[in-house]
CSV table of C-alpha atoms in Angstrom, one decimal:
chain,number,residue,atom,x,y,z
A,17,UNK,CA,-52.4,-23.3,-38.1
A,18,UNK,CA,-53.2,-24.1,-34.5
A,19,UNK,CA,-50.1,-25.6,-34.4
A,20,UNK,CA,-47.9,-22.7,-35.8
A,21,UNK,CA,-50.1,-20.5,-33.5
A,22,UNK,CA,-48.6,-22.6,-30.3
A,23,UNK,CA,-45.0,-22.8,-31.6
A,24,UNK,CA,-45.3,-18.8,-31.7
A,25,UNK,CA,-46.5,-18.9,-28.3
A,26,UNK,CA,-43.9,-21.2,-26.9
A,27,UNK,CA,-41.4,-19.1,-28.4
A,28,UNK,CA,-42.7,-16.1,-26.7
A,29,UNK,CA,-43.0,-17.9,-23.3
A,30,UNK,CA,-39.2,-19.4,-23.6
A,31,UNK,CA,-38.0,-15.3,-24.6
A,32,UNK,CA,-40.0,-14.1,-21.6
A,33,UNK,CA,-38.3,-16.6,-19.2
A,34,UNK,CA,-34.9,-15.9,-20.5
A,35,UNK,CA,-35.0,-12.2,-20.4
A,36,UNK,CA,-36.3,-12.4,-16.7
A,37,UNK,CA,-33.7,-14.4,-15.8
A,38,UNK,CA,-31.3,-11.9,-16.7
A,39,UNK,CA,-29.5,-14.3,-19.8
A,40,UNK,CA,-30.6,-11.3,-22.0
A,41,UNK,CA,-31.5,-8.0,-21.5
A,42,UNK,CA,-34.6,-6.6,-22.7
A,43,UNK,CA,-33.0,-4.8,-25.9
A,44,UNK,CA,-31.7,-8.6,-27.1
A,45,UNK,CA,-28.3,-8.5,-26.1
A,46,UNK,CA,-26.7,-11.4,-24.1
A,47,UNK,CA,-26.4,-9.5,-20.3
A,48,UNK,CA,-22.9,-10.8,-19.1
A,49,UNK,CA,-22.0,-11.0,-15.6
A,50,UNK,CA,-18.0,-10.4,-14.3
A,51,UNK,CA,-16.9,-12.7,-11.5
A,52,UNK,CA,-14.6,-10.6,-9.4
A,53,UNK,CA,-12.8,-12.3,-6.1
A,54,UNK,CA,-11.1,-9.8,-4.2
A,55,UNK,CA,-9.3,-10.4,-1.0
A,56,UNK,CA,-9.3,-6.4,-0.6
A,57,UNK,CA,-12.6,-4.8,0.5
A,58,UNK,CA,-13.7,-7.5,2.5
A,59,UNK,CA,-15.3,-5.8,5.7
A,60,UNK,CA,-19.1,-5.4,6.2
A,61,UNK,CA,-18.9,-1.5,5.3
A,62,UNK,CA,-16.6,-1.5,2.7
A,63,UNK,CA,-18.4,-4.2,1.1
A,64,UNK,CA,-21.2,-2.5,0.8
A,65,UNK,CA,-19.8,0.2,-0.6
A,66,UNK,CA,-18.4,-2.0,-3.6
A,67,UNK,CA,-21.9,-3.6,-4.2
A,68,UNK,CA,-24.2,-0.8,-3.9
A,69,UNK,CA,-22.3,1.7,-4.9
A,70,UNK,CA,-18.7,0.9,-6.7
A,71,UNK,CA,-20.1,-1.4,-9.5
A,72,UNK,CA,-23.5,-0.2,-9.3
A,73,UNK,CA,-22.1,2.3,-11.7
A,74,UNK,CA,-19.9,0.3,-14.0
A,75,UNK,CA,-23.2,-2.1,-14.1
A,76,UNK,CA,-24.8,1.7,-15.1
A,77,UNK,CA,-22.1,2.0,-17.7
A,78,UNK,CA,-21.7,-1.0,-19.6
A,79,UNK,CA,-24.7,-3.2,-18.8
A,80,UNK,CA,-22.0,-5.9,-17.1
A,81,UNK,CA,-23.3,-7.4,-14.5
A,82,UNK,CA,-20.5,-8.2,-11.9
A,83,UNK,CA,-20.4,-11.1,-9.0
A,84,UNK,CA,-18.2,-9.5,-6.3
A,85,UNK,CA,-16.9,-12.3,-4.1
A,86,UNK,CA,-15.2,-11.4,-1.1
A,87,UNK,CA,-12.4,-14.5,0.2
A,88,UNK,CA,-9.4,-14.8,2.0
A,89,UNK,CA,-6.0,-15.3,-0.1
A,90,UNK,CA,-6.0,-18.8,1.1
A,91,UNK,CA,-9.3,-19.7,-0.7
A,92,UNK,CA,-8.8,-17.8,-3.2
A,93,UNK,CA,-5.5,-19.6,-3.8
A,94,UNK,CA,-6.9,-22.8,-3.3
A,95,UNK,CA,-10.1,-22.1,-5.9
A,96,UNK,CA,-8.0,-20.9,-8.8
A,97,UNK,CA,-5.9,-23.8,-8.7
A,98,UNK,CA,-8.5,-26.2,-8.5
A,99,UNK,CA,-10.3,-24.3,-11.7
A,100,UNK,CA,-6.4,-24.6,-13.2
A,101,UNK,CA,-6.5,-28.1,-12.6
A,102,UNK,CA,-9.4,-29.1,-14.5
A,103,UNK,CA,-9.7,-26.5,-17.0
A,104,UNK,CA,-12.9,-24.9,-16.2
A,105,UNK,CA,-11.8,-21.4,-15.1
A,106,UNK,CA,-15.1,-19.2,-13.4
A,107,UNK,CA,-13.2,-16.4,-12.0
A,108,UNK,CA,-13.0,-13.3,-14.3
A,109,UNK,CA,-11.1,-10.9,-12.1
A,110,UNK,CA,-8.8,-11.3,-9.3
A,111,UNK,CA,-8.1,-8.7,-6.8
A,112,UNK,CA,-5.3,-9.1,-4.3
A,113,UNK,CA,-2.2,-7.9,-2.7
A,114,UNK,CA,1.1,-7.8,-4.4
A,115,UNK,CA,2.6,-10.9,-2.7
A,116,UNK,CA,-0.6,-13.0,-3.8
A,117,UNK,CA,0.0,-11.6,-7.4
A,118,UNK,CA,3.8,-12.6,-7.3
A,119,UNK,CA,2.9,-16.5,-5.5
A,120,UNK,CA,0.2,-16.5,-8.7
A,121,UNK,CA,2.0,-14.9,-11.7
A,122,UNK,CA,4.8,-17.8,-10.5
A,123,UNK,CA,2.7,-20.9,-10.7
A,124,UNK,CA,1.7,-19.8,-14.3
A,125,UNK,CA,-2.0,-18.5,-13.7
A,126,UNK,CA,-2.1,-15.2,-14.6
A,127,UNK,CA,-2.6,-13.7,-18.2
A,128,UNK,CA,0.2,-11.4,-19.4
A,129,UNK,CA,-2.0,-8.4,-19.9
A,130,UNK,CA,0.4,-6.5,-21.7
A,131,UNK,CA,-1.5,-7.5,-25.0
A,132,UNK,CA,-5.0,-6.2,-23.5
A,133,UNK,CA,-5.7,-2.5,-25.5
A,134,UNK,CA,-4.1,0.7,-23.8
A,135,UNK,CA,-5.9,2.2,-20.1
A,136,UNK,CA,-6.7,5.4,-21.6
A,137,UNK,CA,-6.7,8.8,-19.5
A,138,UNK,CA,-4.0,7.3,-16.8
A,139,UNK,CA,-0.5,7.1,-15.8
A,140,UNK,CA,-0.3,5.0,-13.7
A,141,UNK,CA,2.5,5.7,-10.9
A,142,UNK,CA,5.7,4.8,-11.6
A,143,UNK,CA,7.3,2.4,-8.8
A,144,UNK,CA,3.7,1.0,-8.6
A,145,UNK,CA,3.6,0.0,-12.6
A,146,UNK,CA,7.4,-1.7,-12.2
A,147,UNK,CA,6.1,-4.1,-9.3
A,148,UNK,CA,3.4,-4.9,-11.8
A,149,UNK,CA,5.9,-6.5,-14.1
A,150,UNK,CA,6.4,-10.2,-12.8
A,151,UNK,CA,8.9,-12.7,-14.3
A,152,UNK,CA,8.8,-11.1,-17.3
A,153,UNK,CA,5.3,-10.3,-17.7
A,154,UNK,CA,2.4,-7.6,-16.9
A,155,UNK,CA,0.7,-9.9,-14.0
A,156,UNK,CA,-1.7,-7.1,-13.2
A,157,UNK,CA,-2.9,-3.5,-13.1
A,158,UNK,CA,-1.7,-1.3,-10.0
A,159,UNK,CA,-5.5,-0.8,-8.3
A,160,UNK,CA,-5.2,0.6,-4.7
A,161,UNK,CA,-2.1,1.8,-2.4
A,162,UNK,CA,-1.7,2.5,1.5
A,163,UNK,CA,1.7,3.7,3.0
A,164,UNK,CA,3.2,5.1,5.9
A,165,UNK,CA,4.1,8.7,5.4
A,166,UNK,CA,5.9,11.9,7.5
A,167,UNK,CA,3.7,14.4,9.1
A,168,UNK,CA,4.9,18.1,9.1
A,169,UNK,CA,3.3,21.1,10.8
A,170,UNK,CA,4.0,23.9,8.9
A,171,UNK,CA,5.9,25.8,11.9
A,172,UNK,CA,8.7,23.5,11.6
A,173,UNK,CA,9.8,24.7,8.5
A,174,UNK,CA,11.1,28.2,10.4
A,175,UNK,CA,13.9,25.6,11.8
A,176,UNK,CA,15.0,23.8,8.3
A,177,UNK,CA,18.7,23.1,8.9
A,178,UNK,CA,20.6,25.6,5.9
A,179,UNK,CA,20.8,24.1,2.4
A,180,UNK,CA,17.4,22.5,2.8
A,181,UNK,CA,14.2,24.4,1.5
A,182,UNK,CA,10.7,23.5,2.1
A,183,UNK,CA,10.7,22.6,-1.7
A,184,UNK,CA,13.2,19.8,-0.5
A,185,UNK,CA,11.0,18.3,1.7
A,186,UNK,CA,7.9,18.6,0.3
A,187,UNK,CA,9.5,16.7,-2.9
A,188,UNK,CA,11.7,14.8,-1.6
A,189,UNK,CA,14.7,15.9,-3.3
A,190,UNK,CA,17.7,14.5,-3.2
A,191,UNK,CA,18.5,16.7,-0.2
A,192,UNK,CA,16.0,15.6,2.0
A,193,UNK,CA,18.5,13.4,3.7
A,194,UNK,CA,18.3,11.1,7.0
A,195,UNK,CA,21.4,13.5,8.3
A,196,UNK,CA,19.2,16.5,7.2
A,197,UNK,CA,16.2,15.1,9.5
A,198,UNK,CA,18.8,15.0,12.4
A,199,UNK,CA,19.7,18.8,12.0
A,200,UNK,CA,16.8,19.4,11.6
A,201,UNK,CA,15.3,17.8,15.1
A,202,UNK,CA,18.1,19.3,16.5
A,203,UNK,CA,17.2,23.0,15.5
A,204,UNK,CA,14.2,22.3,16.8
A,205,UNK,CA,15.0,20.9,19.8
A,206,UNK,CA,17.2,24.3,20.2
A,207,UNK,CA,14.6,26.1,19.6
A,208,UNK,CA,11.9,25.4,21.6
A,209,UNK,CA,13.7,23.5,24.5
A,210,UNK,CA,12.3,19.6,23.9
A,211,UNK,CA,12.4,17.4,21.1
A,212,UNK,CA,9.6,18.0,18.4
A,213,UNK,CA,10.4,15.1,16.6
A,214,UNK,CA,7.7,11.9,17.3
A,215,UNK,CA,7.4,8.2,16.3
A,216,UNK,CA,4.8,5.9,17.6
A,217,UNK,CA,7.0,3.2,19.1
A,218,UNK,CA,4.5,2.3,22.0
A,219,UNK,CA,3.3,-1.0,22.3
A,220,UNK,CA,0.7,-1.1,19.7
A,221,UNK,CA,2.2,1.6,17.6
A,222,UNK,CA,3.9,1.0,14.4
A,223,UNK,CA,7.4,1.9,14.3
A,224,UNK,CA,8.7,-1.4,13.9
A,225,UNK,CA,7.4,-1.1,10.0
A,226,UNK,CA,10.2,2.0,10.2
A,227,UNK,CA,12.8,-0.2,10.9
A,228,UNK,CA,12.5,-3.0,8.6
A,229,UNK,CA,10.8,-1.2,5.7
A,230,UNK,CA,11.7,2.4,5.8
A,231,UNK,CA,15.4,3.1,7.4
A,232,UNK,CA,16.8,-0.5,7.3
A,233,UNK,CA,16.7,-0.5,3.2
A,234,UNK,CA,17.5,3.1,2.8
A,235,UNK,CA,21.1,2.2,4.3
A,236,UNK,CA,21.6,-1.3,3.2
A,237,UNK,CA,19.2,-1.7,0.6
A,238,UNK,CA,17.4,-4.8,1.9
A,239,UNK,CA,14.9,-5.5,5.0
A,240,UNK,CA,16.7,-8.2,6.4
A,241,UNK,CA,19.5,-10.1,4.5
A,242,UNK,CA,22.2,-7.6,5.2
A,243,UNK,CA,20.8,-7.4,9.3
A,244,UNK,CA,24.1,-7.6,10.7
A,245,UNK,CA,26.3,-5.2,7.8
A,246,UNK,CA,28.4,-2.6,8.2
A,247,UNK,CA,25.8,-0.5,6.8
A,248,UNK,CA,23.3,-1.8,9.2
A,249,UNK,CA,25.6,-1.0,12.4
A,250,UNK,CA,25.9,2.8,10.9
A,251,UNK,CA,22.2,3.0,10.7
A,252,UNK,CA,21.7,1.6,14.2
A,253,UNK,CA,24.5,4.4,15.2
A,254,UNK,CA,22.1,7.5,13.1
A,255,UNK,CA,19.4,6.1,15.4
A,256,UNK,CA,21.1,6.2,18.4
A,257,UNK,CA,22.4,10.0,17.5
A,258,UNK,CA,18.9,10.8,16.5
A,259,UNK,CA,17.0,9.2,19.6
A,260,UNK,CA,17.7,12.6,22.1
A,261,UNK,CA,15.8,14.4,19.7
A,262,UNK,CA,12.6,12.8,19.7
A,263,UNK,CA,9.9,13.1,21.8
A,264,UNK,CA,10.2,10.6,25.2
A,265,UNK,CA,6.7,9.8,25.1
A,266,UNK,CA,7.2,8.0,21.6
A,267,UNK,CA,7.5,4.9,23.8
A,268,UNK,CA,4.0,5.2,24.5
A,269,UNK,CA,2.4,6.3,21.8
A,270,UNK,CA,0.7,4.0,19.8
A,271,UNK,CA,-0.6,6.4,17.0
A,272,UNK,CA,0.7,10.5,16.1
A,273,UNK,CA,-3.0,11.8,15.1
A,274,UNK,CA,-3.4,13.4,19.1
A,275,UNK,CA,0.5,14.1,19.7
A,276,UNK,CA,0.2,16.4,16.0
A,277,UNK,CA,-3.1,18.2,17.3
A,278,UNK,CA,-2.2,18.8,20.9
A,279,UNK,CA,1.6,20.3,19.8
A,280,UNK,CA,3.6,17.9,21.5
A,281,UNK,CA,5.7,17.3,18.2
A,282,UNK,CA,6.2,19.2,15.1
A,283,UNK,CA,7.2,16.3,12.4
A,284,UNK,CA,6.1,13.0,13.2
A,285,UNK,CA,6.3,9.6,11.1
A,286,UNK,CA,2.6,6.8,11.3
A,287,UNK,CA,0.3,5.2,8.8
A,288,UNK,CA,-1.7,7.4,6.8
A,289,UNK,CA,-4.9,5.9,8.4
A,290,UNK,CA,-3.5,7.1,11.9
A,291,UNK,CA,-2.6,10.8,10.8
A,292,UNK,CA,-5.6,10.8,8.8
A,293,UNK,CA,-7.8,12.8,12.1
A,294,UNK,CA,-4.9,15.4,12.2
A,295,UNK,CA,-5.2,16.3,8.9
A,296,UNK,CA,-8.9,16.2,8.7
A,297,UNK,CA,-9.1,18.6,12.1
A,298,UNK,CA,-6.3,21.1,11.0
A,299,UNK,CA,-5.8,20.5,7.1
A,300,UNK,CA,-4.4,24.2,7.2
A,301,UNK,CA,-1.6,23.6,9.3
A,302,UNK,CA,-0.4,20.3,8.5
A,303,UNK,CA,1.4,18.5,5.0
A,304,UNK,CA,2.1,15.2,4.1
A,305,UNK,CA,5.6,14.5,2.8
A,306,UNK,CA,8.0,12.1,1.6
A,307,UNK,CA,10.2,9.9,3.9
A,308,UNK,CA,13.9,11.1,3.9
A,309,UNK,CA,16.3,8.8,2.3
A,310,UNK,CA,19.4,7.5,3.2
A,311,UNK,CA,22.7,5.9,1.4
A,312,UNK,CA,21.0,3.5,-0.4
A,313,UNK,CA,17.9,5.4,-1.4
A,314,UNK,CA,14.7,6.3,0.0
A,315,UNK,CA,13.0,3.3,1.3
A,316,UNK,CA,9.2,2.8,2.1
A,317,UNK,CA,6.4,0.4,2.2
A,318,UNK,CA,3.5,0.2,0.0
A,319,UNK,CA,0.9,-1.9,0.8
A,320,UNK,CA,-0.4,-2.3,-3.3
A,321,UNK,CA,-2.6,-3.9,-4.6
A,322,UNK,CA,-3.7,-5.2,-8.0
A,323,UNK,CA,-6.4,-6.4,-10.6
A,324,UNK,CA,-5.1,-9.3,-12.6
A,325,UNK,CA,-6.9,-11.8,-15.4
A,326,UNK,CA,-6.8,-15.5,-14.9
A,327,UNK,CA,-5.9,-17.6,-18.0
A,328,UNK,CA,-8.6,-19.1,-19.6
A,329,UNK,CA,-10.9,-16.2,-17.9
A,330,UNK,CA,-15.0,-16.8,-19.4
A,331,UNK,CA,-15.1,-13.3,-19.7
A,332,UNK,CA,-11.6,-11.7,-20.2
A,333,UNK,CA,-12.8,-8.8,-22.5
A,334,UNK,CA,-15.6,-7.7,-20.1
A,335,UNK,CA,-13.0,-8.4,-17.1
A,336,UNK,CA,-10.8,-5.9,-19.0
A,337,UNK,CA,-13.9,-3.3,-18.9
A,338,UNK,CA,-13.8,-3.4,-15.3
A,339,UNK,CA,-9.9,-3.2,-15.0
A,340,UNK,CA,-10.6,-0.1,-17.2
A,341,UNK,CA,-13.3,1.2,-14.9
A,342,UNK,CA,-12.2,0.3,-11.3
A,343,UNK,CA,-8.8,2.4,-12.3
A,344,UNK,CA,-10.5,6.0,-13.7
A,345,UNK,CA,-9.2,8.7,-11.8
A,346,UNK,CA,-12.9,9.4,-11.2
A,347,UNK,CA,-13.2,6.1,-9.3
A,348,UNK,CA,-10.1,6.1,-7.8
A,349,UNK,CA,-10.7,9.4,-6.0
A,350,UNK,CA,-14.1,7.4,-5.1
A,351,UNK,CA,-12.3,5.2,-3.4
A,352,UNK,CA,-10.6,7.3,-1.4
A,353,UNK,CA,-13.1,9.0,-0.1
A,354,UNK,CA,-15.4,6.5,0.6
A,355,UNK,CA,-12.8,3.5,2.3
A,356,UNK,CA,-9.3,5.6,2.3
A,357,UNK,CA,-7.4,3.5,-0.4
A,358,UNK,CA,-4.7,5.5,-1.9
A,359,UNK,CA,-4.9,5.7,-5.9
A,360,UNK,CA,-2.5,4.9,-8.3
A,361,UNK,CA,-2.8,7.0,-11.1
A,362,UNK,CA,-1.4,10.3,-11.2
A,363,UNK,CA,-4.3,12.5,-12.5
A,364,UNK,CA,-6.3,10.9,-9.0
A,365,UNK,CA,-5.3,13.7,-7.4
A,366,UNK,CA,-6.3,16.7,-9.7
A,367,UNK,CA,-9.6,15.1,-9.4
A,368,UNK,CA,-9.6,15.7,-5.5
A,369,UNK,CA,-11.4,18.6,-3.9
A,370,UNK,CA,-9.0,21.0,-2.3
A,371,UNK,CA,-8.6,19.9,1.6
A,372,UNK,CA,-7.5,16.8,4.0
A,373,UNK,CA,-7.8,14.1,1.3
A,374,UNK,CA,-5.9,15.9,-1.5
A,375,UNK,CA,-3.1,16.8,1.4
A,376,UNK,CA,-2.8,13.3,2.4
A,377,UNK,CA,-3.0,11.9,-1.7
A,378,UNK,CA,-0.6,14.5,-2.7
A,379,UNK,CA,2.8,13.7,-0.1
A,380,UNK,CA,1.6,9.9,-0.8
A,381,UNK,CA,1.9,10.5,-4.5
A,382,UNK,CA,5.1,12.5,-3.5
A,383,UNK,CA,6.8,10.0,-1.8
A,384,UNK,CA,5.8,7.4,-4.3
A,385,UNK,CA,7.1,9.4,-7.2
A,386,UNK,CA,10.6,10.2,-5.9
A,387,UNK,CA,13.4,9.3,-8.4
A,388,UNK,CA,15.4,7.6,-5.4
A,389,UNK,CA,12.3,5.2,-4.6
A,390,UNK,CA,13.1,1.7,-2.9
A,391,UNK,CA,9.6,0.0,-2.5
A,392,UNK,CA,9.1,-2.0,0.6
A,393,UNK,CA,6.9,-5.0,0.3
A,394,UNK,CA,5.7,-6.4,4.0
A,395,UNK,CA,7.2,-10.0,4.0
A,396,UNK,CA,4.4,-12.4,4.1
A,397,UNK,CA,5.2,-15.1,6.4
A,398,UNK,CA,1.9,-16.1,8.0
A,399,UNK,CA,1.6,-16.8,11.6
A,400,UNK,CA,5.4,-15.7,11.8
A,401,UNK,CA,5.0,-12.4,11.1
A,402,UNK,CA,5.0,-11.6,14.4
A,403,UNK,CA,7.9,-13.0,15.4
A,404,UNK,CA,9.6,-11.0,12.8
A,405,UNK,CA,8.5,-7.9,14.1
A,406,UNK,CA,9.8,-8.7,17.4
A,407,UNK,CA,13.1,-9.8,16.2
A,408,UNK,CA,13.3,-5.7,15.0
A,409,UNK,CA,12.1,-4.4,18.4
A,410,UNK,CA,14.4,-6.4,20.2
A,411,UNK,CA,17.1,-4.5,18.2
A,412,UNK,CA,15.8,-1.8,19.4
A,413,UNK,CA,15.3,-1.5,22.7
A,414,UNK,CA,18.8,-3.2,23.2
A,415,UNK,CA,20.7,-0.8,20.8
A,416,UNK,CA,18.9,2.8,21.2
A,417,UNK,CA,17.3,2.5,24.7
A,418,UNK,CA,19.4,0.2,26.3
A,419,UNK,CA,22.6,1.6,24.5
A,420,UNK,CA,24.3,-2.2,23.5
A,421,UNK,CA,26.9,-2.3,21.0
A,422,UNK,CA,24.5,-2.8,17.6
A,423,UNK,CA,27.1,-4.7,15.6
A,424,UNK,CA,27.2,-7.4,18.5
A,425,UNK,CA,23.1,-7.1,19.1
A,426,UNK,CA,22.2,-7.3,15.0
A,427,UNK,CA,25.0,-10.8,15.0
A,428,UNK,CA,23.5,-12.4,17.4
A,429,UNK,CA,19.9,-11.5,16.3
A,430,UNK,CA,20.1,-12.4,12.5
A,431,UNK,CA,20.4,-16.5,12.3
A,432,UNK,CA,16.6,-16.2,14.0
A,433,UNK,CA,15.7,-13.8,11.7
A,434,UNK,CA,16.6,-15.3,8.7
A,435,UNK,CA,15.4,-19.0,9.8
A,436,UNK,CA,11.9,-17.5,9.9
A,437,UNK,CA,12.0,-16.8,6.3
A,438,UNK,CA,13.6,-20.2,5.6
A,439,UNK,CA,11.3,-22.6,7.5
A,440,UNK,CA,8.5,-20.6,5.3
A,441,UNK,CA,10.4,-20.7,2.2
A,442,UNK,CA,10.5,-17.1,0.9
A,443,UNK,CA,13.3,-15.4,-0.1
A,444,UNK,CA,15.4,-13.5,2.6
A,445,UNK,CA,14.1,-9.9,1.7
């Protein structure tokens, strides 16, 4: 009896420890707990934001704990193919950039999540879910998006060159053209006696990401394998055409939030992060809208990125519960307001309050969403990345500003260029 009594008791004791431990919760179930490395959301305040308020509520939700580890690509890289190596796999969830997903999805890692049950309540957007599709397989769900956008205050639209609407632009129809931008600067220019048109090409500005990844593929259809084309020397001769009808501080300006508010230009091109405190100040006066396009189409970056399973994942249908969470419209639009990720599914932006962050989500979705679409992945090439940018400016300043013959410049420019990407080892893009 005495004995029975203690085994009882020991029982108890051992049920007690486990459930304070978190193993299992008090109701009996076995409480699991997501790991989730994520190269995105890394800084002090957006971190926070993930622990103590993101997964707080899928925790809420499902009772899944989740372990959000924060790492840099390289680690990340290097922990996952350690854990590949030996066949004891940790990591639930991975969140990273395209590029990461692509270097992972090749070496074999990466489940083919096309077999996981349906996202319900979501589409997500188009170009977005076709870069998802690696080698043949689903490598990962489409999670968060940034992009450089055009900037339009509503004035300018009294100037639209004829056979282009407001519609047009707004859409970005097939009418919204790179020649219909030029008329259109130089109506304005007409108009109101100085170029309205405004880039931020000063020295920390970034207009050499609309070179290489918006006008450069929109006439040849690449960022840098056709450098030196025919099709490259006509762009280069658009630019040169356009250039009078921009704004002559653009060489200055590093950013177009202050040159929107104070009326120096009408239409400008930046980052949505940099236009971000014109549309905020004045959300009645501005839009967002798509890019034009050119020959080729209508190219523009997207900096995406994506949730994607490991093979041999612990936890791979509780890591689907928080692919499934983490990509809700609801928490999308989260998301946005709180750290000013762009969302990937369409019905985000119904979910957005009327104002400066459903302006700014609706040209992104715009742009994203145009039938001519040529997505523009930034080439990762590590510590030469910069050298690749300069390679662009130097095009530049000696073709537009310094008026040199661009089919001699872009020749003599492109063997540098394309030994960057070969001394790396990625494909020419």
């Amino acid at each position: 009896m005495i004995r029975r009594l203690f085994g009882v008791l020991l029982a108890a004791v051992v049920l007690f420890a486990v459930v304070s431990s978190g193993c299992i919760s008090p109701g009996g179930e076995e409480k699991v707990t997501v790991t989730f490395l994520s190269t995105q959301l890394n800084p002090p305040e957006e971190r926070a934001f993930v622990q103590e308020d993101l997964l707080k509520g899928f925790t809420s939700d499902t009772n899944i704990e989740v372990n959000f580890v924060p790492i840099s690509y390289t680690d990340m890289v290097t922990r996952l193919e350690g854990e590949m190596q030996t066949g004891k796999v940790t990591i639930d969830v991975i969140g990273d950039l395209h590029g990461g997903m692509d270097y992972m999805a090749s070496k074999g890692w990466l489940e083919d999540l096309s077999t996981m049950p349906k996202l319900e309540g979501r589409t997500f957007i188009s170009t977005f879910e076709q870069y998802s599709y690696i080698r043949g397989q689903k490598a990962y769900v489409p999670w968060m998006s940034a992009t450089y956008v055009m900037v339009v205050n509503k004035e300018a639209f009294q100037y639209l060159p004829e056979g282009l609407t407001e519609d047009d632009v707004m859409k970005g129809t097939d009418k919204w053209t790179y020649d219909a931008l030029l008329q259109w600067a130089k109506n304005l220019k007409e108009a109101k006696g100085q170029p309205e048109l405004g880039f931020p090409a000063g020295p920390k500005g970034l207009f050499v990401r609309f070179l290489h990844g918006y006008i450069y593929p929109s006439y040849t259809g690449y960022q840098a394998k056709e450098f030196d084309s025919p099709e490259a020397v006509e762009m280069w001769d658009y630019l040169k055409e356009l250039w009078p009808y921009v704004h002559p501080s653009s060489t200055t300006w590093d950013a177009m939030a202050d040159p929107l508010l104070k009326g120096e230009v009408l239409i400008a091109w930046d980052h949505t992060a940099r236009i971000k405190n014109a549309i905020e100040t004045k959300p009645d006066q501005f839009v967002v809208v798509p890019v034009p396009r050119g020959p080729k189409g209508r190219g523009f970056i997207v900096v995406l990125a994506g949730l994607a399973i490991p093979k041999g994942a612990p936890h791979k249908d509780e890591a689907w519960k928080l692919i499934d969470y983490l990509t809700k419209p609801d928490t999308q639009v989260k998301v946005l307001e709180k750290v000013g990720f762009f969302p990937t599914v369409e019905e985000a932006s119904g979910k957005l309050p009327e104002g400066p962050l459903k302006i700014l989500a609706e040209g992104v979705q715009a742009q994203a969403s145009t039938e001519d679409a040529l997505v523009v992945m930034i080439p990762n090439l590590g510590d030469k990345g910069g050298q690749f940018k300069e390679y662009y400016k130097q095009a530049f300043e000696r073709i537009v500003l310094n008026n040199e013959d661009p089919a001699t410049v872009t020749k003599e420019i492109k063997p540098d260029l394309i030994k960057l990407f070969e001394d790396v080892g990625v494909p020419v893009p």
